[in-house]
Coordinates of C-alpha atoms and ligand atoms in Angstrom, one line a residue:
M1 CA 0.0 0.0 0.0
A2 CA 1.2 3.5 -0.9
L3 CA 3.2 5.2 1.9
R4 CA 1.1 8.2 3.2
L5 CA 3.3 11.3 3.3
G6 CA 2.9 14.7 4.9
I7 CA 5.3 17.2 3.3
L8 CA 6.5 20.2 5.3
G9 CA 8.3 23.2 3.8
S10 CA 9.0 26.9 4.4
G11 CA 10.1 27.9 0.9
K12 CA 10.2 27.3 -2.7
G13 CA 9.4 23.6 -2.6
S14 CA 11.6 22.2 -5.4
N15 CA 12.1 18.9 -3.4
C16 CA 8.3 18.7 -2.8
R17 CA 7.8 19.2 -6.6
A18 CA 10.3 16.4 -7.3
I19 CA 8.5 14.0 -4.9
L20 CA 5.0 14.9 -6.3
E21 CA 6.3 14.4 -9.9
R22 CA 7.6 10.9 -9.0
I23 CA 4.3 10.0 -7.3
R24 CA 2.4 11.2 -10.4
D25 CA 4.5 9.3 -12.9
G26 CA 4.1 6.1 -10.8
S27 CA 7.8 5.7 -10.0
L28 CA 7.3 6.4 -6.3
D29 CA 4.8 4.3 -4.4
A30 CA 3.5 6.9 -2.1
E31 CA 0.6 9.2 -1.6
A32 CA 0.9 12.9 -0.6
R33 CA -1.8 13.3 2.0
I34 CA -1.0 17.0 2.8
V35 CA 1.6 19.7 2.3
V36 CA 2.0 22.1 5.3
S37 CA 4.0 25.3 5.5
D38 CA 4.8 27.7 8.3
F39 CA 4.5 30.6 5.8
G40 CA 1.0 31.3 4.3
D41 CA 2.5 32.6 1.1
A42 CA 5.2 30.0 0.6
P43 CA 5.6 28.7 -3.0
I44 CA 5.4 25.1 -1.7
L45 CA 1.7 25.7 -1.1
E46 CA 1.2 26.8 -4.7
I47 CA 2.9 23.5 -5.8
A48 CA 0.5 21.5 -3.6
R49 CA -2.4 23.4 -5.4
E50 CA -0.9 22.6 -8.8
F51 CA -0.8 18.9 -8.0
G52 CA -4.2 18.9 -6.3
V53 CA -2.8 17.9 -2.9
P54 CA -4.5 19.2 0.2
H55 CA -2.5 21.9 2.0
A56 CA -2.4 23.9 5.2
H57 CA -0.7 26.8 6.8
V58 CA 0.2 26.4 10.4
A59 CA 1.0 29.8 11.9
P60 CA 4.3 29.4 13.8
G61 CA 3.8 31.9 16.6
N62 CA 6.4 34.3 17.7
F63 CA 9.5 32.2 17.8
R64 CA 12.0 32.3 14.9
T65 CA 13.6 28.9 14.9
I66 CA 11.0 26.7 16.4
L67 CA 7.2 26.5 16.5
E68 CA 5.5 27.8 19.6
P69 CA 4.2 24.7 21.5
A70 CA 0.6 25.4 20.6
A71 CA 1.5 25.7 17.0
E72 CA 3.4 22.5 17.1
Q73 CA 0.4 20.7 18.6
E74 CA -1.7 22.1 15.8
L75 CA 0.8 20.7 13.3
V76 CA 0.6 17.3 14.9
R77 CA -3.2 17.4 14.8
T78 CA -3.2 18.5 11.1
L79 CA -0.9 15.7 10.1
Q80 CA -2.8 13.1 12.2
R81 CA -6.1 14.2 10.7
A82 CA -4.6 13.7 7.2
D83 CA -3.6 10.2 8.3
V84 CA 0.1 10.7 7.6
E85 CA 2.5 7.8 8.2
L86 CA 5.8 9.5 7.2
V87 CA 6.6 13.2 7.7
V88 CA 8.9 14.6 5.0
L89 CA 10.8 17.8 5.8
A90 CA 11.5 19.6 2.5
G91 CA 13.1 22.9 3.3
F92 CA 11.3 23.2 6.6
M93 CA 13.4 25.8 8.4
R94 CA 12.3 25.2 12.0
V95 CA 13.6 22.7 14.6
L96 CA 10.9 20.2 15.6
K97 CA 10.5 19.5 19.3
A98 CA 8.8 16.9 21.6
P99 CA 5.2 17.2 20.3
M100 CA 6.2 16.2 16.8
L101 CA 9.0 13.8 17.8
Q102 CA 6.7 12.0 20.2
A103 CA 3.7 11.9 17.7
F104 CA 5.9 10.5 14.9
P105 CA 8.8 8.6 16.4
Q106 CA 11.3 7.5 13.7
R107 CA 8.8 8.7 11.2
I108 CA 10.2 12.1 10.3
I109 CA 12.9 12.5 7.7
N110 CA 14.8 15.6 6.5
I111 CA 17.0 16.5 3.6
H112 CA 20.1 18.6 4.3
P113 CA 22.4 20.2 1.8
S114 CA 25.8 18.8 3.0
L115 CA 27.4 15.4 3.6
L116 CA 26.4 15.1 7.3
P117 CA 27.9 15.0 9.9
K118 CA 29.8 17.8 8.1
F119 CA 28.2 21.2 8.1
P120 CA 24.9 20.9 10.1
G121 CA 22.8 24.0 10.5
L122 CA 22.1 26.9 8.2
A123 CA 23.4 27.5 4.7
A124 CA 25.5 24.3 4.7
W125 CA 26.7 24.9 1.1
K126 CA 28.3 28.2 2.2
Q127 CA 29.9 26.4 5.1
A128 CA 31.4 23.9 2.7
L129 CA 32.7 26.6 0.3
A130 CA 34.2 28.6 3.2
A131 CA 36.0 25.4 4.5
G132 CA 37.7 24.9 1.1
E133 CA 36.1 21.5 0.5
K134 CA 36.4 19.9 -3.0
V135 CA 33.3 17.8 -2.5
T136 CA 30.0 18.3 -0.7
G137 CA 26.6 16.9 -1.3
C138 CA 23.2 16.2 0.4
T139 CA 22.0 13.8 3.1
V140 CA 18.6 12.3 3.9
H141 CA 18.3 11.4 7.6
Y142 CA 15.8 10.7 10.4
V143 CA 15.0 13.7 12.5
D144 CA 15.9 13.4 16.2
A145 CA 16.1 16.0 19.0
G146 CA 19.5 17.3 17.7
I147 CA 20.3 19.6 14.8
D148 CA 20.7 17.5 11.6
S149 CA 22.0 14.6 13.8
G150 CA 19.6 11.7 13.2
M151 CA 20.5 8.4 11.5
I152 CA 21.6 8.8 7.9
L153 CA 19.4 7.1 5.3
G154 CA 21.2 8.2 2.1
Q155 CA 23.7 10.6 0.7
R156 CA 24.8 11.9 -2.7
E157 CA 28.1 13.6 -3.4
V158 CA 28.4 16.8 -5.4
P159 CA 31.7 18.3 -6.7
I160 CA 32.7 21.8 -5.7
M161 CA 34.1 23.7 -8.8
P162 CA 36.9 26.3 -8.4
N163 CA 34.7 29.2 -9.6
D164 CA 31.6 28.2 -7.6
T165 CA 29.5 30.9 -5.8
P166 CA 27.1 30.0 -3.0
E167 CA 24.3 30.2 -5.6
T168 CA 25.9 27.9 -8.2
L169 CA 26.9 25.4 -5.6
H170 CA 23.5 25.3 -3.9
A171 CA 21.8 24.9 -7.4
R172 CA 24.1 21.8 -8.1
I173 CA 23.3 20.3 -4.7
Q174 CA 19.6 20.8 -5.3
I175 CA 19.8 18.8 -8.5
A176 CA 21.2 15.9 -6.4
E177 CA 18.6 16.4 -3.7
R178 CA 15.7 16.0 -6.2
E179 CA 17.1 12.6 -7.2
L180 CA 18.0 11.4 -3.7
Y181 CA 14.9 12.3 -1.8
P182 CA 12.3 10.4 -3.8
E183 CA 14.8 7.5 -4.0
V184 CA 15.1 7.3 -0.2
I185 CA 11.4 7.6 0.3
G186 CA 10.9 4.8 -2.2
C187 CA 13.2 2.6 0.0
L188 CA 11.1 3.4 3.0
A189 CA 7.9 2.6 1.1
V190 CA 8.7 -1.1 0.6
Ligands
GAR201 C1 17.1 22.4 0.3 O1 18.4 22.7 -0.3 C2 17.3 21.7 1.6 O2 18.4 20.8 1.6 C3 17.5 22.8 2.6 O3 16.6 23.8 2.2 C4 16.4 23.7 0.7 C5 15.0 23.7 0.4 O4 14.8 23.8 -1.0 N1 17.2 22.4 3.9 C6 17.9 22.8 5.0 O5 18.9 23.5 4.9 C7 17.5 22.2 6.3 N2 18.5 22.4 7.3 P1 13.3 23.6 -1.6 O6 12.3 24.4 -0.9 O7 13.5 24.0 -3.0 O8 13.0 22.1 -1.5

């Protein structure tokens, strides 16, 4: 039976689009039950509309890097009502806390733009450039209580070119992300 996904994102949603395309063309045995954003005007919600997937905005409250506890409880209820089995973070830029981790134990995954455990945290591609790395990449991992520290499910390497800017490097990483994420979800679906 198709794996029931809830996709969470704060921004442009290119990973979400890649997943929805793979579901639509039949190469990923999953069902997108809902797309949720912490920003009411996030492009990822437009993508959900385009693909006919139910979508919701959960107002985050006043904190910047986490959801206020009441907002996180609302997120849990929203995902549970949608009967979500696996929570897929696709550019969701807030750290999840106990309400989500307890409601979906070992059932939340994230994609991160570096070869973890190297460069956790924000703008990982800039960190890799600044460190003078020759190779970076992306990682899909389970979400735990730490920052980008959960068990690694899959990685893809991406070369760093001598003339790369943060923008060119992130764009190259994102091409790899859009291949890796549906592939890892496919492995969890069997
Ligand atoms: C992706 O590059 C993802 O790896 C990154 O945000 C971008 C979202 O792009 N996530 C993180 O940095 C999480 N720590 P998208 O909205 O186009 O999918």
